[in-house]
């Protein structure tokens, strides 16, 4: 199946710093990518929808100024956690939809574990 | 309000027996359903899906059943293997290019 990568796989940072997470579709073009966050013992929660060439659509309760999303190309979306705090520590996962395939499957990246000290 | 519900947080099954994971949904606009398997610290991996126009889809040891009138779907794994031990997420969507709505997951433990 299609491959989606995320970089870095894990990151530890100090409180107040910013962290950028990359999501790449390696063998297909993705006009739409989604960013999810997984809370302990909870489901995957959608944070935002990232559309190539336009502004991201954020879910209710997600601070767009804190979680900056850029989808600059058909194969890359980035999530930047600005002024990170310990409560931002989580597992962030992106998914992408293959623009060239008619279907509904989303391909997930391996996730990024963020720990804010 | 949770649109996709997995009411059993955990399930233990003996190796070789059938595992049945259940999922209920409330949004009648959902027309595509998927099951994902997830190991700790990894992204979900796709298992099997079903469109709302079908009531059953089978792929090897995995079968998904959909009961639209009851807004219920289930994943059957038979025979269960120790390697199947993971968290299984039920997910639903309203159509192409829309985000998935996930249930909270069910942790399956297959005991040898």
CSV table of C-alpha atoms in Angstrom, one decimal:
chain,number,residue,atom,x,y,z
A,1,UNK,CA,0.0,0.0,0.0
A,2,UNK,CA,0.9,3.6,-0.1
A,3,UNK,CA,3.6,4.9,2.3
A,4,UNK,CA,3.3,7.9,4.6
A,5,UNK,CA,6.3,8.9,6.7
A,6,UNK,CA,6.6,11.2,9.6
A,7,UNK,CA,9.7,12.9,10.9
A,8,UNK,CA,10.9,12.9,13.6
A,9,UNK,CA,9.6,9.7,15.1
A,10,UNK,CA,10.1,11.1,18.6
A,11,UNK,CA,11.2,14.4,20.0
A,12,UNK,CA,11.9,15.8,23.4
A,13,UNK,CA,11.9,19.5,23.9
A,14,UNK,CA,11.9,22.1,26.6
A,15,UNK,CA,8.8,24.0,27.5
A,16,UNK,CA,8.4,27.2,25.5
A,17,UNK,CA,10.2,25.9,22.4
A,18,UNK,CA,8.6,25.1,19.0
A,19,UNK,CA,8.6,21.8,17.4
A,20,UNK,CA,8.0,21.0,13.7
A,21,UNK,CA,6.6,17.6,12.6
A,22,UNK,CA,6.7,16.6,9.0
A,23,UNK,CA,4.3,14.3,7.2
A,24,UNK,CA,5.2,13.1,3.8
A,25,UNK,CA,3.5,10.9,1.2
A,26,UNK,CA,6.3,8.9,-0.3
A,27,UNK,CA,4.8,7.4,-3.4
A,28,UNK,CA,1.6,9.3,-4.1
A,29,UNK,CA,0.2,12.8,-4.1
A,30,UNK,CA,-2.0,13.8,-1.3
A,31,UNK,CA,-4.2,16.9,-1.8
A,32,UNK,CA,-5.7,16.3,1.7
A,33,UNK,CA,-3.9,15.3,4.8
A,34,UNK,CA,-5.2,15.0,8.3
A,35,UNK,CA,-3.5,15.5,11.7
A,36,UNK,CA,-4.7,13.4,14.6
A,37,UNK,CA,-3.6,13.4,18.3
A,38,UNK,CA,-3.9,10.4,20.5
A,39,UNK,CA,-4.5,11.0,24.2
A,40,UNK,CA,-3.7,8.2,26.7
A,41,UNK,CA,-6.5,5.7,26.9
A,42,UNK,CA,-8.5,7.7,24.4
A,43,UNK,CA,-9.2,7.6,20.8
A,44,UNK,CA,-7.5,9.3,17.9
A,45,UNK,CA,-8.8,12.9,17.8
A,46,UNK,CA,-8.8,14.9,14.6
A,47,UNK,CA,-7.0,18.2,15.0
A,48,UNK,CA,-7.2,19.6,11.6
A,49,UNK,CA,-7.6,19.0,7.9
A,50,UNK,CA,-4.7,20.1,5.7
A,51,UNK,CA,-5.4,21.0,2.1
A,52,UNK,CA,-2.6,21.6,-0.3
A,53,UNK,CA,-2.3,25.3,-1.2
A,54,UNK,CA,-5.0,26.5,1.2
A,55,UNK,CA,-5.4,27.2,4.9
A,56,UNK,CA,-6.0,24.3,7.2
A,57,UNK,CA,-9.4,23.6,8.7
A,58,UNK,CA,-9.2,23.2,12.5
A,59,UNK,CA,-11.5,21.2,14.7
A,60,UNK,CA,-13.3,23.0,17.5
A,61,UNK,CA,-11.1,23.5,20.5
A,62,UNK,CA,-7.9,23.3,18.6
A,63,UNK,CA,-5.8,26.5,18.8
A,64,UNK,CA,-4.8,27.3,15.2
A,65,UNK,CA,-2.1,29.8,16.5
A,66,UNK,CA,-0.6,27.1,18.6
A,67,UNK,CA,-0.7,24.2,16.1
A,68,UNK,CA,0.4,25.7,12.8
A,69,UNK,CA,-0.2,23.6,9.8
A,70,UNK,CA,1.3,24.1,6.4
A,71,UNK,CA,0.6,22.0,3.3
A,72,UNK,CA,3.0,23.5,0.9
A,73,UNK,CA,3.2,20.7,-1.6
A,74,UNK,CA,1.2,17.6,-2.7
A,75,UNK,CA,3.6,15.4,-0.7
A,76,UNK,CA,4.3,17.4,2.4
A,77,UNK,CA,2.3,18.7,5.3
A,78,UNK,CA,3.9,20.1,8.5
A,79,UNK,CA,2.6,20.6,12.0
A,80,UNK,CA,4.4,23.1,14.2
A,81,UNK,CA,3.6,23.0,17.9
A,82,UNK,CA,4.5,26.6,19.0
A,83,UNK,CA,5.5,27.5,22.5
A,84,UNK,CA,5.1,23.9,23.6
A,85,UNK,CA,4.0,23.0,27.1
A,86,UNK,CA,4.0,19.7,29.0
A,87,UNK,CA,0.3,19.3,28.3
A,88,UNK,CA,1.1,19.2,24.6
A,89,UNK,CA,3.0,16.0,25.1
A,90,UNK,CA,1.2,13.4,23.0
A,91,UNK,CA,1.4,11.1,20.1
A,92,UNK,CA,0.7,13.0,16.8
A,93,UNK,CA,-0.3,11.0,13.7
A,94,UNK,CA,-0.9,12.2,10.2
A,95,UNK,CA,-2.9,10.5,7.5
A,96,UNK,CA,-3.1,11.2,3.8
A,97,UNK,CA,-5.5,10.4,1.0
A,98,UNK,CA,-4.1,9.4,-2.4
A,99,UNK,CA,-5.4,11.9,-4.9
A,100,UNK,CA,-5.0,9.5,-7.7
A,101,UNK,CA,-7.1,6.7,-6.3
A,102,UNK,CA,-10.8,6.6,-6.0
A,103,UNK,CA,-11.5,5.2,-2.7
A,104,UNK,CA,-11.8,6.0,1.0
A,105,UNK,CA,-8.8,4.5,2.6
A,106,UNK,CA,-6.5,6.8,4.5
A,107,UNK,CA,-2.9,6.0,4.8
A,108,UNK,CA,-1.4,6.7,8.2
A,109,UNK,CA,2.1,7.8,9.1
A,110,UNK,CA,3.9,6.0,11.9
A,111,UNK,CA,3.3,8.8,14.4
A,112,UNK,CA,5.5,11.2,16.3
A,113,UNK,CA,5.9,11.0,20.1
A,114,UNK,CA,6.3,14.5,21.5
A,115,UNK,CA,7.5,15.0,25.1
A,116,UNK,CA,7.7,18.5,26.5
A,117,UNK,CA,9.7,18.8,29.6
B,1,UNK,CA,-21.2,13.2,21.8
B,2,UNK,CA,-19.4,10.2,20.5
B,3,UNK,CA,-20.5,9.2,17.0
B,4,UNK,CA,-18.5,6.0,17.0
B,5,UNK,CA,-18.6,3.8,20.1
B,6,UNK,CA,-16.6,0.8,21.1
B,7,UNK,CA,-18.1,-0.2,24.4
B,8,UNK,CA,-15.7,-2.9,25.3
B,9,UNK,CA,-12.3,-1.4,26.2
B,10,UNK,CA,-10.7,-4.8,26.3
B,11,UNK,CA,-11.2,-8.4,25.2
B,12,UNK,CA,-9.3,-11.6,26.0
B,13,UNK,CA,-9.6,-14.6,23.7
B,14,UNK,CA,-7.8,-17.9,23.6
B,15,UNK,CA,-5.6,-18.7,20.6
B,16,UNK,CA,-7.5,-20.5,17.9
B,17,UNK,CA,-10.9,-19.2,19.0
B,18,UNK,CA,-12.9,-16.4,17.4
B,19,UNK,CA,-12.5,-12.8,18.4
B,20,UNK,CA,-15.5,-10.5,17.9
B,21,UNK,CA,-15.0,-6.8,18.3
B,22,UNK,CA,-18.1,-4.6,18.2
B,23,UNK,CA,-18.7,-1.0,17.2
B,24,UNK,CA,-21.8,1.2,17.2
B,25,UNK,CA,-22.4,4.5,15.5
B,26,UNK,CA,-24.9,7.2,15.6
B,27,UNK,CA,-24.4,9.3,12.5
B,28,UNK,CA,-26.6,8.0,9.7
B,29,UNK,CA,-24.5,9.9,7.2
B,30,UNK,CA,-21.6,7.5,7.6
B,31,UNK,CA,-21.3,5.4,4.5
B,32,UNK,CA,-17.9,3.8,4.9
B,33,UNK,CA,-16.4,1.9,7.8
B,34,UNK,CA,-12.9,0.8,8.5
B,35,UNK,CA,-11.1,-1.2,11.1
B,36,UNK,CA,-7.5,-0.3,12.1
B,37,UNK,CA,-5.1,-2.2,14.2
B,38,UNK,CA,-2.7,-0.3,16.4
B,39,UNK,CA,0.4,-1.2,18.3
B,40,UNK,CA,1.8,1.1,21.0
B,41,UNK,CA,3.8,4.1,19.7
B,42,UNK,CA,2.9,3.3,16.1
B,43,UNK,CA,0.4,4.7,13.6
B,44,UNK,CA,-2.8,2.7,12.9
B,45,UNK,CA,-2.6,0.1,10.1
B,46,UNK,CA,-5.5,-0.6,7.9
B,47,UNK,CA,-7.2,-4.0,8.3
B,48,UNK,CA,-10.5,-4.1,6.5
B,49,UNK,CA,-13.3,-1.9,5.4
B,50,UNK,CA,-16.9,-2.1,4.3
B,51,UNK,CA,-19.1,0.2,2.3
B,52,UNK,CA,-22.6,0.9,3.5
B,53,UNK,CA,-24.0,-0.8,0.4
B,54,UNK,CA,-22.7,-4.1,1.7
B,55,UNK,CA,-23.4,-6.1,4.9
B,56,UNK,CA,-20.3,-8.3,4.9
B,57,UNK,CA,-16.7,-8.1,3.7
B,58,UNK,CA,-14.2,-10.9,4.2
B,59,UNK,CA,-10.4,-10.8,3.9
B,60,UNK,CA,-8.6,-13.9,5.1
B,61,UNK,CA,-9.1,-14.3,8.8
B,62,UNK,CA,-10.9,-11.0,9.1
B,63,UNK,CA,-14.6,-10.5,8.4
B,64,UNK,CA,-16.5,-7.3,9.0
B,65,UNK,CA,-20.3,-7.3,9.3
B,66,UNK,CA,-22.4,-4.3,9.0
B,67,UNK,CA,-26.0,-3.9,10.2
B,68,UNK,CA,-27.2,-0.6,9.0
B,69,UNK,CA,-30.6,-0.7,10.7
B,70,UNK,CA,-28.9,-1.2,14.0
B,71,UNK,CA,-26.0,1.1,13.2
B,72,UNK,CA,-23.7,-1.7,14.3
B,73,UNK,CA,-20.7,-3.3,12.9
B,74,UNK,CA,-18.4,-6.0,14.1
B,75,UNK,CA,-15.0,-7.4,13.3
B,76,UNK,CA,-14.5,-11.2,13.4
B,77,UNK,CA,-11.1,-12.7,13.6
B,78,UNK,CA,-10.9,-16.4,13.2
B,79,UNK,CA,-8.8,-18.2,14.2
B,80,UNK,CA,-7.2,-15.7,16.6
B,81,UNK,CA,-3.5,-15.7,16.9
B,82,UNK,CA,-1.2,-14.2,19.6
B,83,UNK,CA,0.1,-11.7,17.0
B,84,UNK,CA,-3.4,-10.3,16.7
B,85,UNK,CA,-3.0,-8.8,20.2
B,86,UNK,CA,-3.3,-5.0,19.7
B,87,UNK,CA,-5.7,-2.2,20.0
B,88,UNK,CA,-8.4,-2.2,17.4
B,89,UNK,CA,-10.1,1.0,16.3
B,90,UNK,CA,-13.4,1.2,14.5
B,91,UNK,CA,-13.6,4.2,12.2
B,92,UNK,CA,-16.3,5.7,10.1
B,93,UNK,CA,-16.5,8.4,7.4
B,94,UNK,CA,-19.2,10.2,5.4
B,95,UNK,CA,-17.5,10.0,2.1
B,96,UNK,CA,-14.3,10.4,0.2
B,97,UNK,CA,-11.7,13.0,1.4
B,98,UNK,CA,-13.4,13.3,4.8
B,99,UNK,CA,-11.7,12.7,8.1
B,100,UNK,CA,-12.2,9.5,10.0
B,101,UNK,CA,-14.2,9.4,13.2
B,102,UNK,CA,-12.7,6.9,15.5
B,103,UNK,CA,-14.0,4.8,18.4
B,104,UNK,CA,-12.0,4.7,21.6
B,105,UNK,CA,-10.6,1.3,20.7
B,106,UNK,CA,-10.7,-2.2,22.1
B,107,UNK,CA,-7.6,-3.9,23.4
B,108,UNK,CA,-7.5,-7.5,22.2
B,109,UNK,CA,-5.3,-10.0,24.0
B,110,UNK,CA,-5.0,-13.4,22.4
B,111,UNK,CA,-3.8,-15.9,24.9
B,112,UNK,CA,-1.7,-18.8,23.8
